Coordinates of C-alpha atoms and ligand atoms in Angstrom, one line a residue:
X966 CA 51.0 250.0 165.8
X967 CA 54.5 249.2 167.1
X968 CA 57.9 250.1 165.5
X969 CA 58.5 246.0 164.7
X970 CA 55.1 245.6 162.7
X971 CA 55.2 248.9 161.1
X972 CA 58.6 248.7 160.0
X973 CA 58.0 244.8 159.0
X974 CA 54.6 246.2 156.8
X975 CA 56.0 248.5 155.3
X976 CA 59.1 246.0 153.9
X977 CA 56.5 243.4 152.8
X978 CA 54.0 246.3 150.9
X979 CA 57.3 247.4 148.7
X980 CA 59.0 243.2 148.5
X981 CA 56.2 241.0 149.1
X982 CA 56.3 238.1 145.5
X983 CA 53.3 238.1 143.0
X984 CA 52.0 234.4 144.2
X985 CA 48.6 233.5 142.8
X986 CA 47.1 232.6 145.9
X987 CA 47.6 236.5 147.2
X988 CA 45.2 237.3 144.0
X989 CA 42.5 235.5 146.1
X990 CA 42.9 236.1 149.7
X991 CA 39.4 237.2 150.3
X992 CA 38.7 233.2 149.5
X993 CA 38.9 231.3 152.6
X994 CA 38.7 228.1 150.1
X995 CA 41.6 229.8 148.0
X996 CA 43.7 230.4 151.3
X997 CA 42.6 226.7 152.6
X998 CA 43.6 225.0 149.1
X999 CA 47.6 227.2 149.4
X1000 CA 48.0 226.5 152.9
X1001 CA 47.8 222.7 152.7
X1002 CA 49.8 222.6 149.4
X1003 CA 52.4 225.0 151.6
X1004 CA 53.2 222.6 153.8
X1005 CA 55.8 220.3 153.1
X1006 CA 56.2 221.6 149.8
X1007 CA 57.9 224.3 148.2
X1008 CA 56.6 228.0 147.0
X1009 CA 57.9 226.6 143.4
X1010 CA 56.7 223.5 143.2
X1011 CA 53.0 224.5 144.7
X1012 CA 52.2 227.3 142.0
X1013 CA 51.6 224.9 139.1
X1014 CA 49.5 222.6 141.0
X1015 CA 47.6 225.3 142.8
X1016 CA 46.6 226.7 139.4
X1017 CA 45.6 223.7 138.4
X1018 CA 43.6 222.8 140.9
X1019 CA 41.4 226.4 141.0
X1020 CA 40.9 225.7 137.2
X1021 CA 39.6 222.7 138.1
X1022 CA 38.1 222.8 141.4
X1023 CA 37.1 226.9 141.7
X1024 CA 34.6 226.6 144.9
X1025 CA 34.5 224.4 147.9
X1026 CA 31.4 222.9 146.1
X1027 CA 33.0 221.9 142.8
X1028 CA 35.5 220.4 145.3
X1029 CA 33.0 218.0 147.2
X1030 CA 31.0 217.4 144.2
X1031 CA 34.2 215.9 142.3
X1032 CA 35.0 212.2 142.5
X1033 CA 38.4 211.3 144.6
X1034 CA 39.8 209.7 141.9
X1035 CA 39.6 213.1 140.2
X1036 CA 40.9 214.9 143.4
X1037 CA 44.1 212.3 143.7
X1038 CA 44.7 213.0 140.1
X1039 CA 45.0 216.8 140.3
X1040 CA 47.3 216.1 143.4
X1041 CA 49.4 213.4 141.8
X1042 CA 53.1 214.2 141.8
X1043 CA 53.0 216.8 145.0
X1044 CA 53.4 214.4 147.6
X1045 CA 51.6 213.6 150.9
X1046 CA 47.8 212.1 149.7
X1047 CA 46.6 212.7 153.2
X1048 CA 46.4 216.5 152.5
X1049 CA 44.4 216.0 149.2
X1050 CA 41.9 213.4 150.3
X1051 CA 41.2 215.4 153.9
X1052 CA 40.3 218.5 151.2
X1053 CA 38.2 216.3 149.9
X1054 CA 36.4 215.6 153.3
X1055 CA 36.8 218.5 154.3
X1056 CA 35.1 220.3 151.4
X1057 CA 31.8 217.7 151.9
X1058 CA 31.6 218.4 154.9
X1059 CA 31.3 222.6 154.3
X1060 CA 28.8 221.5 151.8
X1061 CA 26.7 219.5 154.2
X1062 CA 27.0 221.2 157.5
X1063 CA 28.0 224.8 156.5
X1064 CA 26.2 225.5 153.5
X1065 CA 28.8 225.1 151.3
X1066 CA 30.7 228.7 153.2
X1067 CA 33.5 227.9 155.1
X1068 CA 33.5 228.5 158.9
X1069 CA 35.0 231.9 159.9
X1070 CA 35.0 229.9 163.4
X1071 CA 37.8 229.2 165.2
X1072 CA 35.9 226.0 166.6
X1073 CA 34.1 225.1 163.3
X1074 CA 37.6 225.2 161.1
X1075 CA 39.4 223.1 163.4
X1076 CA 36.8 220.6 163.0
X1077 CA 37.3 219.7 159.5
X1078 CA 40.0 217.4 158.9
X1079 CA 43.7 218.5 158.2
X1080 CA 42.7 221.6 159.4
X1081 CA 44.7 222.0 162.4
X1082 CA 46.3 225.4 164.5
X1083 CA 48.7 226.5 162.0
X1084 CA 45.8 226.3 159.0
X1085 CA 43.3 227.6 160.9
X1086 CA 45.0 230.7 162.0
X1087 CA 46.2 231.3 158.2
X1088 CA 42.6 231.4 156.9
X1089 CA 41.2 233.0 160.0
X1090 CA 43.5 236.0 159.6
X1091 CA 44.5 235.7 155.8
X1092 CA 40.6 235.7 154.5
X1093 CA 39.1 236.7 157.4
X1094 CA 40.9 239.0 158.9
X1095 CA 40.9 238.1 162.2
X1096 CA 43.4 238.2 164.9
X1097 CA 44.7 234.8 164.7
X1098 CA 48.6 234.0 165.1
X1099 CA 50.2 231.3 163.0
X1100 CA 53.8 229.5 163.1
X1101 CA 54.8 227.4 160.6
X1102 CA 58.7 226.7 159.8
X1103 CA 59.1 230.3 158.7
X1104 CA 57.7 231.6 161.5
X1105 CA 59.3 229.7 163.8
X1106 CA 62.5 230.1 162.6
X1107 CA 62.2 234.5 162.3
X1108 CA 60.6 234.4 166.0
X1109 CA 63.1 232.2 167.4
X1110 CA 65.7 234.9 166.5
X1111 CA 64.1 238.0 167.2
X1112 CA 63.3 236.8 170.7
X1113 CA 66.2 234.1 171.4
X1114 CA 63.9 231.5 172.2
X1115 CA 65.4 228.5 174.3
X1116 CA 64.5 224.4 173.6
X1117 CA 63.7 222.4 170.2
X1118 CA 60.8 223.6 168.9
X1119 CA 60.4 220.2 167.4
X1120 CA 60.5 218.4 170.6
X1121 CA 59.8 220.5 173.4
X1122 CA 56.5 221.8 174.7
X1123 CA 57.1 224.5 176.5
X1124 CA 59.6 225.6 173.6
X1125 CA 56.2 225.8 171.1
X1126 CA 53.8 227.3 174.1
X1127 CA 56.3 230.6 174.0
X1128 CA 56.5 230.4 170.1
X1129 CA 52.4 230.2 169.8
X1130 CA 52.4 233.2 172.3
X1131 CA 55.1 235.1 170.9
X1132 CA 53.1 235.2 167.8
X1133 CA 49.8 235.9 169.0
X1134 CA 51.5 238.8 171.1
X1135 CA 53.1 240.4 168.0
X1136 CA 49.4 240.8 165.7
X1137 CA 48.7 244.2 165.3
X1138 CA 45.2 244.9 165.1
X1139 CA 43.1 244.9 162.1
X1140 CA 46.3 244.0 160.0
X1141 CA 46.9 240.4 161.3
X1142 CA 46.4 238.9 158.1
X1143 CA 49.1 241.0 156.1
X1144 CA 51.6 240.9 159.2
X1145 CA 51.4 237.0 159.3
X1146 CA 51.8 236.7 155.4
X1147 CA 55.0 239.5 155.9
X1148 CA 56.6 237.3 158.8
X1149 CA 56.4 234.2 156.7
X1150 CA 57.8 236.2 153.8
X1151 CA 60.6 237.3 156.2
X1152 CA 61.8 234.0 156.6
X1153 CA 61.6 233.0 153.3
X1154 CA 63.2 235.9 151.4
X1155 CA 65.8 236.9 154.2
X1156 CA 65.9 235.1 157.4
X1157 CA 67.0 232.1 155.6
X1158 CA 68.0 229.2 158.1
X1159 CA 71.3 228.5 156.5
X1160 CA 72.6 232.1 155.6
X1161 CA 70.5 235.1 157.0
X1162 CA 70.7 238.5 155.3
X1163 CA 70.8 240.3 158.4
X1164 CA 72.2 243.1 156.3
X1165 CA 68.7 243.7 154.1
X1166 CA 66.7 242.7 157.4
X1167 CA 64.0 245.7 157.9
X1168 CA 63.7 244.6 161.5
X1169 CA 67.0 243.7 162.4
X1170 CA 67.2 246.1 165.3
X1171 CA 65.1 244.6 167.1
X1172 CA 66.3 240.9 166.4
X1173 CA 68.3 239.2 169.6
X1174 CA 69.8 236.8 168.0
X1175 CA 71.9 239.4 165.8
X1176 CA 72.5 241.0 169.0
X1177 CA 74.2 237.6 170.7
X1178 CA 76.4 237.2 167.6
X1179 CA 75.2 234.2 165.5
X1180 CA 71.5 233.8 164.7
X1181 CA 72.1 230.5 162.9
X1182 CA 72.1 229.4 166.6
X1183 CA 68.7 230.1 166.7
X1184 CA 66.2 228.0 166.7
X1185 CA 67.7 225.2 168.8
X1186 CA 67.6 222.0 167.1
X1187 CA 68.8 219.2 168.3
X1188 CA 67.4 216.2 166.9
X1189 CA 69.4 214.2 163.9
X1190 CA 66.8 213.0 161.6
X1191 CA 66.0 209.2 162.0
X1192 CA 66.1 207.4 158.2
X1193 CA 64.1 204.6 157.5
X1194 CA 66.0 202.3 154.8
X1195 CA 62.7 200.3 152.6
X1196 CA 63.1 197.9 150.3
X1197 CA 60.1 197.9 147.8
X1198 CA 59.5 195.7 145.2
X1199 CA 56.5 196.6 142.2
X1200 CA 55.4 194.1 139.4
X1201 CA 54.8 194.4 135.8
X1202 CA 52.5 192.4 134.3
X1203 CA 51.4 192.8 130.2
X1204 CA 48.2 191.2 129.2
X1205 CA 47.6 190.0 125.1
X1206 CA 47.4 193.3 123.7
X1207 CA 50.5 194.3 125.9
X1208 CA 49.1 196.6 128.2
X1209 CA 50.3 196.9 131.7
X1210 CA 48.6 196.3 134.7
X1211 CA 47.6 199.3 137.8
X1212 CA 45.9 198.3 140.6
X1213 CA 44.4 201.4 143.4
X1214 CA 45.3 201.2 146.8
X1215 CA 42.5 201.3 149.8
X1216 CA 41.9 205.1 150.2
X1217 CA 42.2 204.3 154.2
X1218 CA 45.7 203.5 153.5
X1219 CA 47.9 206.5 155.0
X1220 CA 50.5 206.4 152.4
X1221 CA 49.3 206.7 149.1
X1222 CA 45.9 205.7 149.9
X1223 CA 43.4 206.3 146.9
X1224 CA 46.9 206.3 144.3
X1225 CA 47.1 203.6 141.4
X1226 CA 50.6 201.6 141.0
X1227 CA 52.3 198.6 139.7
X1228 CA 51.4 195.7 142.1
X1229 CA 53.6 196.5 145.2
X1230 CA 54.9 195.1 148.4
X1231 CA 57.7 196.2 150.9
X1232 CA 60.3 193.9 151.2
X1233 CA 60.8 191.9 154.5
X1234 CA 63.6 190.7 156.9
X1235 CA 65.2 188.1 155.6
X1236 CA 62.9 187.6 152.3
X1237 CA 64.8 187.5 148.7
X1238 CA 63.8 190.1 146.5
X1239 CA 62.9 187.4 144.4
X1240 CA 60.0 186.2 147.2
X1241 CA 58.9 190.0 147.9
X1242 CA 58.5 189.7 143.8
X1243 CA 56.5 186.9 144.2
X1244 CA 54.3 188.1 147.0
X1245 CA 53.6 191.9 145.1
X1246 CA 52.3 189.8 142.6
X1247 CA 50.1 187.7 144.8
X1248 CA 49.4 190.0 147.9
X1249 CA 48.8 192.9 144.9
X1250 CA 46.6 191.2 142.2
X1251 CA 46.6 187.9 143.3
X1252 CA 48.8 186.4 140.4
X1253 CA 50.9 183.5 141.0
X1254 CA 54.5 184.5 139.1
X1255 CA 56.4 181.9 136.4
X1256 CA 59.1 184.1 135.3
X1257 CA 60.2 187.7 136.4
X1258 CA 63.3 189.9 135.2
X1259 CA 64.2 193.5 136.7
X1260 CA 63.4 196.5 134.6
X1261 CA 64.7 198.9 136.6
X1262 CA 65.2 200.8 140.5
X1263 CA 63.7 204.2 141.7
X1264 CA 64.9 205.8 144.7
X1265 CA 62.7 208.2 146.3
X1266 CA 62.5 210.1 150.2
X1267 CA 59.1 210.6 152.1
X1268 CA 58.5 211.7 155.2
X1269 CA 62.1 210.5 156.9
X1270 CA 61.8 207.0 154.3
X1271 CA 64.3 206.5 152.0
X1272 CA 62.9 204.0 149.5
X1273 CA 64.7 202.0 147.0
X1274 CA 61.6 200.5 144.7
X1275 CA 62.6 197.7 142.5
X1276 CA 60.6 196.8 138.9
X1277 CA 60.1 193.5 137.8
X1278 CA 58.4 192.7 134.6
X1279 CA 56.7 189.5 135.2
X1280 CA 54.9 186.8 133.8
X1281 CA 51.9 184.9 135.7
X1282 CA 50.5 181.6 135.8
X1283 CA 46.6 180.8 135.4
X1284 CA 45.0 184.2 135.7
X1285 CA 41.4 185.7 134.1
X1286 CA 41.2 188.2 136.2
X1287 CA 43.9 190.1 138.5
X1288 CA 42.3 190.3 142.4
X1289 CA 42.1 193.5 143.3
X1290 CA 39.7 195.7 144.6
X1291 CA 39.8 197.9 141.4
X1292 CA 42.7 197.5 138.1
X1293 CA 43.1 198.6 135.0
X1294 CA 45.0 197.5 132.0
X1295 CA 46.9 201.1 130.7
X1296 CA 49.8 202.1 127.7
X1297 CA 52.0 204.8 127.7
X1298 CA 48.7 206.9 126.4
X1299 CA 46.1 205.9 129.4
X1300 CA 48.6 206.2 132.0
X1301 CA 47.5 210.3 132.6
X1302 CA 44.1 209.2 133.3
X1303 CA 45.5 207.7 136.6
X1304 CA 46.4 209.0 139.9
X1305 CA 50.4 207.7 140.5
X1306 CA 52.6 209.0 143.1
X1307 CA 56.0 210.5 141.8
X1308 CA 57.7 206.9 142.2
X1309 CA 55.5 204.9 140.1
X1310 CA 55.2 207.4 137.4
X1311 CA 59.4 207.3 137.7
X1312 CA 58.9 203.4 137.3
X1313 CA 56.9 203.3 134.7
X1314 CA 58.6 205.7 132.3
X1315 CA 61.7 203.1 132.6
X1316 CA 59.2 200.2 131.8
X1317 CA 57.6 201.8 128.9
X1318 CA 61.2 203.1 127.5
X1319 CA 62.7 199.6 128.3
X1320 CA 61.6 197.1 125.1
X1321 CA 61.1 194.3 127.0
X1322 CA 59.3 192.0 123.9
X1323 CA 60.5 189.1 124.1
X1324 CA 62.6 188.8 126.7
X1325 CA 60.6 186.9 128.8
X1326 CA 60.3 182.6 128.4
X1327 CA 56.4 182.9 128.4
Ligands
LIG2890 N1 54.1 229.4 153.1 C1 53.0 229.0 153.8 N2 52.0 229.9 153.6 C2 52.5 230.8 152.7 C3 51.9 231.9 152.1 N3 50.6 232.3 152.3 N4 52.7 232.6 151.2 C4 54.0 232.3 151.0 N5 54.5 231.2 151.6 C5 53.8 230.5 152.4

């Protein structure tokens, strides 16, 4: 083995953090379930939902067998429903095509949904062993310096072909698993993008950006992130007995497809909030609005939106039945038994601690 991946291993064996998912890395579903909650999400945030979900969902066939509305629930409040419901795919399809064992193939892997390079190459050389590379923002950032890599790794090409080969080069054999786990450790716990601790770094000597002088130069990003601004607008309507109405969106949808919320809609160019109100109602559960009042405003970032969600409490003219494909009437008590993104669960809290009796001319 070379100097760089001995002296790397033998910094992770003595600094490497207890993380539940390293209890069970001879489970390729274990190591599939962390990976997808890894990305785009925090170390901190993941470990109580991963927990969670093994509790609940301990083999890839308790996975497919559960319903999605099940799935979403477990999933509700980390963010990014694509990831959960391609588990879910994913997991039927390992029952049906693999015998319920997931692929050690390179090929096989990459054909189940979500599972693309970077999650592949973690479970091939994580569970399996294999010599497999992976780069993920850790990664990319920890190679970058140690090799000066030129370009935007987010934009260019040719920038990511060197990264991808960098870190297949760098697997030592037999231990590809550990070394990848140890480079993303790196980055985490001391090649940190704002303020490296090239003073702790085990492998600093061979690093070129330290050389050069400033390895917060490194990688090259260039791009200023694009914001979004939305305007959304969700309804609240109360039925006799007071309870508040959820309708689910279409699983197809890409953003919180599969979820339950207050009736929503995004708020057009040139529409009053008072018309987006209007149409949430009617688009959402097909309820013509008489009287509305706001209740209160969530904002909340995804992906590069920044959403400002409006709640209107709202009254409705000649309905029996809201039309949706599927509702349900909940209270401050049924509301756990429904899958709601972080924003609607934000929503409803001020609805339910607002007293609105009254206050609307029914
Ligand atoms: N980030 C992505 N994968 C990880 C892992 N296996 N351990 C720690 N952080 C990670």
């Amino acid at each position: 083995m070379n100097d760089f991946a001995e002296k790397l291993l033998a910094w992770f064996a003595g600094c490497k953090r207890d993380l539940p998912w390293r209890r069970l890395q001879h489970d390729p579903y274990a190591v599939w379930v962390s990976e997808i909650m890894l990305q785009q999400t925090t170390v901190a945030a993941v470990i109580p939902f991963y927990n969670k979900w093994m509790a609940r969902f301990p083999t890839v066939q308790s996975l497919a067998e559960a319903p999605l509305d099940d799935v979403l629930k477990h999933w509700a409040g980390l963010g990014y429903y694509a990831r959960a419901r391609n588990l879910h795919k994913g997991a039927g399809l390992v029952a049906a095509e693999f015998g319920g064992v997931v692929p050690s193939d390179p090929k096989q892997l990459l054909s189940l949904p979500g599972i693309g390079r970077y999650t592949a190459g973690a479970i091939l050389s994580i569970a399996f062993n294999q010599e497999a590379p992976i780069l993920d923002a850790n990664v990319i950032r920890v190679l970058s310096r140690l090799h000066a890599v030129t370009g935007d790794p987010k934009t260019s090409v040719a920038t990511q072909v060197v990264l991808w080969r960098l870190a297949e080069e760098a697997l030592p054999l037999g231990r590809a698993g550990e070394f990848n786990e140890a480079l993303m450790e790196l980055g985490a716990l001391v090649c940190e993008a704002g303020a490296p601790r090239c003073g702790t770094c085990p492998v600093s000597e061979h690093c070129a950006a330290k050389r050069l002088g400033d390895p917060t130069s490194y990688p090259q990003f260039t791009g200023v992130k694009k914001w979004l601004d939305v305007e959304d607008v969700s309804v609240a309507v109360r039925n006799a007995a007071r309870e508040v109405l959820l309708v689910q969106r279409s699983p197809e949808l890409a953003l919180w497809g599969g979820l339950w919320e207050l009736p929503r809609a995004t708020r057009q160019d040139g529409e009053s909030l008072e018309g987006c109100v209007a149409r949430a109602a009617y688009e959402g559960a097909g309820l013509n609005v008489c009287a509305m009042s706001p209740f209160g405003v969530v904002k909340h970032v995804v992906a590069n939106r920044r959403i400002t969600l409006h709640g209107f409490e709202i009254a409705a003219l000649d309905f029996l039945e809201p039309k949706a494909a599927a509702w349900a009437w909940i209270t401050p008590e049924t509301r756990g038994n429904y899958a709601l993104a972080t924003p609607q669960v934000k929503l409803t809290d001020l609805l339910f601690a607002s007293d609105t009796q009254g206050r609307l001319e029914l």
